PDB file of C-alpha atoms and ligand atoms in Angstrom:
ATOM      1  CA  MET A 285     104.930 120.218  84.491  1.00  0.00           C
ATOM      2  CA  ASP A 286     102.124 122.611  85.346  1.00  0.00           C
ATOM      3  CA  HIS A 287     101.887 124.162  88.820  1.00  0.00           C
ATOM      4  CA  GLN A 288      98.164 124.199  89.313  1.00  0.00           C
ATOM      5  CA  VAL A 289      97.188 123.492  92.913  1.00  0.00           C
ATOM      6  CA  ARG A 290      95.987 119.942  93.438  1.00  0.00           C
ATOM      7  CA  HIS A 291      93.697 119.152  96.326  1.00  0.00           C
ATOM      8  CA  LEU A 292      94.521 115.642  97.387  1.00  0.00           C
ATOM      9  CA  ALA A 293      92.654 113.682 100.001  1.00  0.00           C
ATOM     10  CA  LEU A 294      94.749 111.149 101.899  1.00  0.00           C
ATOM     11  CA  VAL A 295      93.171 108.013 103.336  1.00  0.00           C
ATOM     12  CA  ILE A 296      95.248 105.885 105.679  1.00  0.00           C
ATOM     13  CA  GLY A 297      93.669 102.472 106.095  1.00  0.00           C
ATOM     14  CA  SER A 298      95.225 101.737 109.482  1.00  0.00           C
ATOM     15  CA  LEU A 299      93.833 102.904 112.818  1.00  0.00           C
ATOM     16  CA  ARG A 300      96.936 101.683 114.638  1.00  0.00           C
ATOM     17  CA  GLU A 301      98.953 104.116 116.678  1.00  0.00           C
ATOM     18  CA  GLY A 302     102.428 103.916 115.181  1.00  0.00           C
ATOM     19  CA  SER A 303     101.056 102.619 111.882  1.00  0.00           C
ATOM     20  CA  TYR A 304     103.720 101.846 109.280  1.00  0.00           C
ATOM     21  CA  ASN A 305     101.346 102.989 106.579  1.00  0.00           C
ATOM     22  CA  ARG A 306     101.090 106.335 108.331  1.00  0.00           C
ATOM     23  CA  LYS A 307     104.900 106.549 108.271  1.00  0.00           C
ATOM     24  CA  VAL A 308     104.848 105.877 104.542  1.00  0.00           C
ATOM     25  CA  ALA A 309     102.216 108.583 104.126  1.00  0.00           C
ATOM     26  CA  GLU A 310     104.401 110.982 106.115  1.00  0.00           C
ATOM     27  CA  TYR A 311     107.268 110.323 103.733  1.00  0.00           C
ATOM     28  CA  ILE A 312     104.965 110.906 100.756  1.00  0.00           C
ATOM     29  CA  ARG A 313     103.920 114.229 102.271  1.00  0.00           C
ATOM     30  CA  SER A 314     107.586 115.182 102.712  1.00  0.00           C
ATOM     31  CA  ILE A 315     108.396 114.660  99.032  1.00  0.00           C
ATOM     32  CA  ALA A 316     105.086 115.839  97.550  1.00  0.00           C
ATOM     33  CA  PRO A 317     105.243 118.584  94.920  1.00  0.00           C
ATOM     34  CA  ASP A 318     104.556 122.116  96.208  1.00  0.00           C
ATOM     35  CA  ALA A 319     101.317 122.170  94.226  1.00  0.00           C
ATOM     36  CA  TRP A 320      99.856 119.324  96.261  1.00  0.00           C
ATOM     37  CA  GLN A 321      97.587 120.350  99.115  1.00  0.00           C
ATOM     38  CA  ILE A 322      97.049 117.173 101.056  1.00  0.00           C
ATOM     39  CA  SER A 323      94.333 116.814 103.655  1.00  0.00           C
ATOM     40  CA  GLU A 324      93.745 113.585 105.498  1.00  0.00           C
ATOM     41  CA  ILE A 325      90.318 112.007 105.588  1.00  0.00           C
ATOM     42  CA  GLU A 326      90.026 110.742 109.151  1.00  0.00           C
ATOM     43  CA  ILE A 327      88.239 107.414 109.295  1.00  0.00           C
ATOM     44  CA  ALA A 328      88.667 106.346 112.928  1.00  0.00           C
ATOM     45  CA  ASP A 329      85.550 108.110 114.223  1.00  0.00           C
ATOM     46  CA  LEU A 330      83.115 106.918 111.551  1.00  0.00           C
ATOM     47  CA  PRO A 331      80.300 104.740 112.932  1.00  0.00           C
ATOM     48  CA  LEU A 332      79.759 101.517 111.009  1.00  0.00           C
ATOM     49  CA  TYR A 333      77.569 102.328 108.051  1.00  0.00           C
ATOM     50  CA  SER A 334      73.917 101.312 108.044  1.00  0.00           C
ATOM     51  CA  GLN A 335      71.316 102.141 105.408  1.00  0.00           C
ATOM     52  CA  ASP A 336      69.159 103.325 108.292  1.00  0.00           C
ATOM     53  CA  TYR A 337      71.411 106.393 108.479  1.00  0.00           C
ATOM     54  CA  ASP A 338      70.758 107.474 104.889  1.00  0.00           C
ATOM     55  CA  GLY A 339      68.090 109.970 105.860  1.00  0.00           C
ATOM     56  CA  GLN A 340      69.982 111.310 108.850  1.00  0.00           C
ATOM     57  CA  PRO A 341      72.537 114.122 108.827  1.00  0.00           C
ATOM     58  CA  ILE A 342      75.485 112.442 110.549  1.00  0.00           C
ATOM     59  CA  GLU A 343      78.169 115.069 110.913  1.00  0.00           C
ATOM     60  CA  CYS A 344      81.237 112.889 110.413  1.00  0.00           C
ATOM     61  CA  TYR A 345      79.624 111.178 107.407  1.00  0.00           C
ATOM     62  CA  GLU A 346      78.980 114.577 105.825  1.00  0.00           C
ATOM     63  CA  ARG A 347      82.557 115.617 106.611  1.00  0.00           C
ATOM     64  CA  VAL A 348      84.138 112.743 104.696  1.00  0.00           C
ATOM     65  CA  ARG A 349      81.671 112.981 101.823  1.00  0.00           C
ATOM     66  CA  SER A 350      82.497 116.684 101.420  1.00  0.00           C
ATOM     67  CA  GLN A 351      86.220 116.030 101.561  1.00  0.00           C
ATOM     68  CA  ILE A 352      85.993 113.439  98.810  1.00  0.00           C
ATOM     69  CA  ALA A 353      83.693 115.602  96.701  1.00  0.00           C
ATOM     70  CA  ALA A 354      86.192 118.483  96.900  1.00  0.00           C
ATOM     71  CA  ALA A 355      89.280 116.413  96.076  1.00  0.00           C
ATOM     72  CA  ASP A 356      91.071 116.377  92.722  1.00  0.00           C
ATOM     73  CA  GLY A 357      92.503 113.015  93.667  1.00  0.00           C
ATOM     74  CA  ILE A 358      92.503 110.534  96.509  1.00  0.00           C
ATOM     75  CA  LEU A 359      95.598 108.780  97.814  1.00  0.00           C
ATOM     76  CA  PHE A 360      94.985 105.482  99.575  1.00  0.00           C
ATOM     77  CA  VAL A 361      97.799 104.180 101.758  1.00  0.00           C
ATOM     78  CA  THR A 362      96.665 101.044 103.489  1.00  0.00           C
ATOM     79  CA  PRO A 363      97.610  97.771 105.111  1.00  0.00           C
ATOM     80  CA  GLU A 364      96.123  94.381 104.302  1.00  0.00           C
ATOM     81  CA  HIS A 365      93.917  92.678 106.860  1.00  0.00           C
ATOM     82  CA  ASN A 366      93.310  89.002 106.249  1.00  0.00           C
ATOM     83  CA  ARG A 367      94.028  89.296 102.540  1.00  0.00           C
ATOM     84  CA  SER A 368      91.711  92.252 101.986  1.00  0.00           C
ATOM     85  CA  ILE A 369      91.247  95.890 102.894  1.00  0.00           C
ATOM     86  CA  PRO A 370      90.781  96.856 106.566  1.00  0.00           C
ATOM     87  CA  ALA A 371      87.173  97.119 107.729  1.00  0.00           C
ATOM     88  CA  ALA A 372      87.567 100.809 108.607  1.00  0.00           C
ATOM     89  CA  LEU A 373      88.534 101.573 105.029  1.00  0.00           C
ATOM     90  CA  LYS A 374      85.625  99.571 103.630  1.00  0.00           C
ATOM     91  CA  ASN A 375      83.362 101.553 105.940  1.00  0.00           C
ATOM     92  CA  LEU A 376      84.546 104.816 104.360  1.00  0.00           C
ATOM     93  CA  LEU A 377      83.993 103.433 100.862  1.00  0.00           C
ATOM     94  CA  ASP A 378      80.441 102.445 101.782  1.00  0.00           C
ATOM     95  CA  ILE A 379      79.580 105.691 103.592  1.00  0.00           C
ATOM     96  CA  ALA A 380      80.656 107.853 100.669  1.00  0.00           C
ATOM     97  CA  SER A 381      78.814 105.662  98.169  1.00  0.00           C
ATOM     98  CA  ARG A 382      75.412 106.354  99.722  1.00  0.00           C
ATOM     99  CA  PRO A 383      72.563 107.396  99.814  1.00  0.00           C
ATOM    100  CA  ALA A 384      71.854 105.620  96.539  1.00  0.00           C
ATOM    101  CA  GLY A 385      72.354 107.936  93.595  1.00  0.00           C
ATOM    102  CA  ARG A 386      74.403 110.403  95.658  1.00  0.00           C
ATOM    103  CA  SER A 387      77.780 108.664  95.723  1.00  0.00           C
ATOM    104  CA  VAL A 388      80.661 111.118  95.789  1.00  0.00           C
ATOM    105  CA  TRP A 389      83.104 108.612  94.298  1.00  0.00           C
ATOM    106  CA  ALA A 390      82.036 108.614  90.661  1.00  0.00           C
ATOM    107  CA  GLY A 391      84.468 110.378  88.355  1.00  0.00           C
ATOM    108  CA  LYS A 392      87.217 110.697  90.961  1.00  0.00           C
ATOM    109  CA  LYS A 393      90.840 109.780  90.408  1.00  0.00           C
ATOM    110  CA  ALA A 394      92.742 107.714  92.933  1.00  0.00           C
ATOM    111  CA  ALA A 395      96.090 106.087  93.536  1.00  0.00           C
ATOM    112  CA  VAL A 396      96.575 103.023  95.709  1.00  0.00           C
ATOM    113  CA  LEU A 397      99.575 102.055  97.782  1.00  0.00           C
ATOM    114  CA  THR A 398      99.828  99.231 100.293  1.00  0.00           C
ATOM    115  CA  ALA A 399     102.459  98.481 102.915  1.00  0.00           C
ATOM    116  CA  SER A 400     102.812  95.364 104.999  1.00  0.00           C
ATOM    117  CA  ILE A 401     105.223  93.732 107.392  1.00  0.00           C
ATOM    118  CA  GLY A 402     104.812  90.581 105.309  1.00  0.00           C
ATOM    119  CA  GLY A 403     106.560  89.505 102.160  1.00  0.00           C
ATOM    120  CA  TYR A 404     103.675  90.132  99.778  1.00  0.00           C
ATOM    121  CA  GLY A 405     103.354  93.838 100.529  1.00  0.00           C
ATOM    122  CA  GLY A 406      99.601  93.737 101.074  1.00  0.00           C
ATOM    123  CA  ILE A 407      99.071  93.169  97.353  1.00  0.00           C
ATOM    124  CA  ASN A 408      95.698  91.520  97.801  1.00  0.00           C
ATOM    125  CA  SER A 409      94.451  94.519  99.743  1.00  0.00           C
ATOM    126  CA  GLY A 410      95.571  96.750  96.884  1.00  0.00           C
ATOM    127  CA  LEU A 411      93.894  94.564  94.294  1.00  0.00           C
ATOM    128  CA  HIS A 412      90.650  94.359  96.272  1.00  0.00           C
ATOM    129  CA  LEU A 413      90.672  98.120  96.723  1.00  0.00           C
ATOM    130  CA  ARG A 414      91.166  98.649  92.994  1.00  0.00           C
ATOM    131  CA  GLN A 415      88.267  96.307  92.299  1.00  0.00           C
ATOM    132  CA  ILE A 416      85.915  98.187  94.620  1.00  0.00           C
ATOM    133  CA  LEU A 417      87.001 101.582  93.296  1.00  0.00           C
ATOM    134  CA  GLN A 418      86.349 100.435  89.746  1.00  0.00           C
ATOM    135  CA  MET A 419      82.782  99.561  90.699  1.00  0.00           C
ATOM    136  CA  LEU A 420      82.390 102.984  92.332  1.00  0.00           C
ATOM    137  CA  GLY A 421      83.430 104.746  89.132  1.00  0.00           C
ATOM    138  CA  VAL A 422      86.823 105.850  90.410  1.00  0.00           C
ATOM    139  CA  THR A 423      89.697 105.812  87.928  1.00  0.00           C
ATOM    140  CA  VAL A 424      92.778 104.296  89.524  1.00  0.00           C
ATOM    141  CA  LEU A 425      96.364 104.916  88.482  1.00  0.00           C
ATOM    142  CA  VAL A 426      97.473 101.652  86.885  1.00  0.00           C
ATOM    143  CA  GLN A 427     101.261 101.966  86.937  1.00  0.00           C
ATOM    144  CA  PRO A 428     103.472 101.968  88.846  1.00  0.00           C
ATOM    145  CA  GLU A 429     101.919  99.514  91.247  1.00  0.00           C
ATOM    146  CA  ALA A 430     103.133 100.036  94.811  1.00  0.00           C
ATOM    147  CA  TYR A 431     102.936  97.156  97.267  1.00  0.00           C
ATOM    148  CA  LEU A 432     105.630  97.631  99.891  1.00  0.00           C
ATOM    149  CA  ALA A 433     106.802  94.417 101.543  1.00  0.00           C
ATOM    150  CA  ARG A 434     108.578  94.194 104.923  1.00  0.00           C
ATOM    151  CA  ILE A 435     107.988  97.882 105.432  1.00  0.00           C
ATOM    152  CA  GLN A 436     109.380  97.824 108.977  1.00  0.00           C
ATOM    153  CA  SER A 437     112.872  97.289 107.566  1.00  0.00           C
ATOM    154  CA  ALA A 438     112.626 100.540 105.571  1.00  0.00           C
ATOM    155  CA  LEU A 439     112.123 102.612 108.737  1.00  0.00           C
ATOM    156  CA  ASP A 440     114.604 103.698 111.391  1.00  0.00           C
ATOM    157  CA  GLU A 441     113.986 103.530 115.148  1.00  0.00           C
ATOM    158  CA  GLN A 442     112.076 106.805 115.068  1.00  0.00           C
ATOM    159  CA  GLY A 443     109.828 105.484 112.321  1.00  0.00           C
ATOM    160  CA  VAL A 444     111.343 107.640 109.602  1.00  0.00           C
ATOM    161  CA  LEU A 445     111.470 106.060 106.174  1.00  0.00           C
ATOM    162  CA  VAL A 446     115.200 105.960 105.477  1.00  0.00           C
ATOM    163  CA  GLU A 447     115.753 103.052 103.119  1.00  0.00           C
ATOM    164  CA  SER A 448     116.875 104.447  99.765  1.00  0.00           C
ATOM    165  CA  ARG A 449     115.283 101.802  97.551  1.00  0.00           C
ATOM    166  CA  THR A 450     111.848 102.437  99.074  1.00  0.00           C
ATOM    167  CA  GLN A 451     112.423 106.197  98.946  1.00  0.00           C
ATOM    168  CA  HIS A 452     113.219 105.924  95.252  1.00  0.00           C
ATOM    169  CA  LEU A 453     110.127 103.818  94.584  1.00  0.00           C
ATOM    170  CA  LEU A 454     107.935 106.341  96.404  1.00  0.00           C
ATOM    171  CA  GLN A 455     109.501 109.235  94.516  1.00  0.00           C
ATOM    172  CA  GLN A 456     108.643 107.501  91.249  1.00  0.00           C
ATOM    173  CA  TRP A 457     105.129 106.814  92.482  1.00  0.00           C
ATOM    174  CA  VAL A 458     104.556 110.446  93.494  1.00  0.00           C
ATOM    175  CA  ALA A 459     105.884 111.664  90.124  1.00  0.00           C
ATOM    176  CA  ALA A 460     103.560 109.270  88.295  1.00  0.00           C
ATOM    177  CA  VAL A 461     100.562 110.398  90.363  1.00  0.00           C
ATOM    178  CA  ASP A 462     101.384 114.037  89.689  1.00  0.00           C
ATOM    179  CA  GLN A 463     101.727 113.527  85.962  1.00  0.00           C
ATOM    180  CA  TRP A 464      98.543 111.492  85.845  1.00  0.00           C
ATOM    181  CA  LEU A 465      96.562 114.196  87.658  1.00  0.00           C
ATOM    182  CA  SER A 466      97.704 116.903  85.244  1.00  0.00           C
TER     183      SER A 466
HETATM  184  C1  FMN B 756      93.694  91.782 111.630  1.00  0.00           C
HETATM  185  C2  FMN B 756      95.010  91.757 110.894  1.00  0.00           C
HETATM  186  C3  FMN B 756      95.126  91.014 109.751  1.00  0.00           C
HETATM  187  C4  FMN B 756      96.327  91.029 109.018  1.00  0.00           C
HETATM  188  N1  FMN B 756      96.386  90.374 107.839  1.00  0.00           N
HETATM  189  C5  FMN B 756      97.460  90.542 107.050  1.00  0.00           C
HETATM  190  C6  FMN B 756      97.449  90.050 105.716  1.00  0.00           C
HETATM  191  O1  FMN B 756      96.499  89.451 105.248  1.00  0.00           O
HETATM  192  N2  FMN B 756      98.530  90.273 104.955  1.00  0.00           N
HETATM  193  C7  FMN B 756      99.632  90.975 105.424  1.00  0.00           C
HETATM  194  O2  FMN B 756     100.574  91.167 104.676  1.00  0.00           O
HETATM  195  N3  FMN B 756      99.667  91.453 106.691  1.00  0.00           N
HETATM  196  C8  FMN B 756      98.602  91.268 107.502  1.00  0.00           C
HETATM  197  N4  FMN B 756      98.595  91.778 108.771  1.00  0.00           N
HETATM  198  C9  FMN B 756      99.836  92.374 109.300  1.00  0.00           C
HETATM  199  C10 FMN B 756     100.010  93.797 108.872  1.00  0.00           C
HETATM  200  O3  FMN B 756     100.825  93.854 107.721  1.00  0.00           O
HETATM  201  C11 FMN B 756     100.694  94.576 109.985  1.00  0.00           C
HETATM  202  O4  FMN B 756      99.888  94.573 111.144  1.00  0.00           O
HETATM  203  C12 FMN B 756     101.029  95.992 109.593  1.00  0.00           C
HETATM  204  O5  FMN B 756     101.773  96.589 110.615  1.00  0.00           O
HETATM  205  C13 FMN B 756      99.768  96.772 109.295  1.00  0.00           C
HETATM  206  O6  FMN B 756     100.054  98.065 108.872  1.00  0.00           O
HETATM  207  P1  FMN B 756     100.004  99.302 109.891  1.00  0.00           P
HETATM  208  O7  FMN B 756     101.289  99.244 110.683  1.00  0.00           O
HETATM  209  O8  FMN B 756      99.952 100.493 109.002  1.00  0.00           O
HETATM  210  O9  FMN B 756      98.811  99.149 110.781  1.00  0.00           O
HETATM  211  C14 FMN B 756      97.433  91.766 109.515  1.00  0.00           C
HETATM  212  C15 FMN B 756      97.299  92.495 110.701  1.00  0.00           C
HETATM  213  C16 FMN B 756      96.109  92.494 111.377  1.00  0.00           C
HETATM  214  C17 FMN B 756      95.984  93.310 112.635  1.00  0.00           C
END
């Protein structure tokens, strides 16, 4: 394995305080290789995208576009909302895809992980996200897929991810992402 620094942008699709997906992301950070420099792309403060903003320098839009442009890879950790991706995440995808011809997504690499309190693990959110990323020219890690069902049962009362089976799955996922980025 090489030890070149990797600049990874982390997108958490939930705005919820106490988000389970954020807990999963915290565990991923705790096991990430030393070479990973992870910076979160905050999405909570982004106004809903409108084409009318294309000519305007909106500071938070420029912030997320720059973060994506600078990243070697993007990690998406997201819930499913009504069988698709959360609106706040879609907003980020749209913002960074515009103005037309200046999308910062094309050529990027990404990995997708979903976590849900339900039994299907947010799989449809993950599949929808993959579909959108494909259209944006982002290459997405194919295997292993990671759709974590009943995520609340993998956490302890403090919200720490303690369940060994899920830990093992995430360790495999992180290793696969690292190898794929190299
Ligand atoms: C608007 C909304 C829609 C939801 N739709 C789904 C869904 O389609 N599938 C699913 O598995 N869970 C769904 N859930 C439940 C989420 O899995 C649950 O809220 C989970 O805690 C979200 O992740 P978070 O804790 O990171 O916010 C939905 C939750 C909300 C608030």
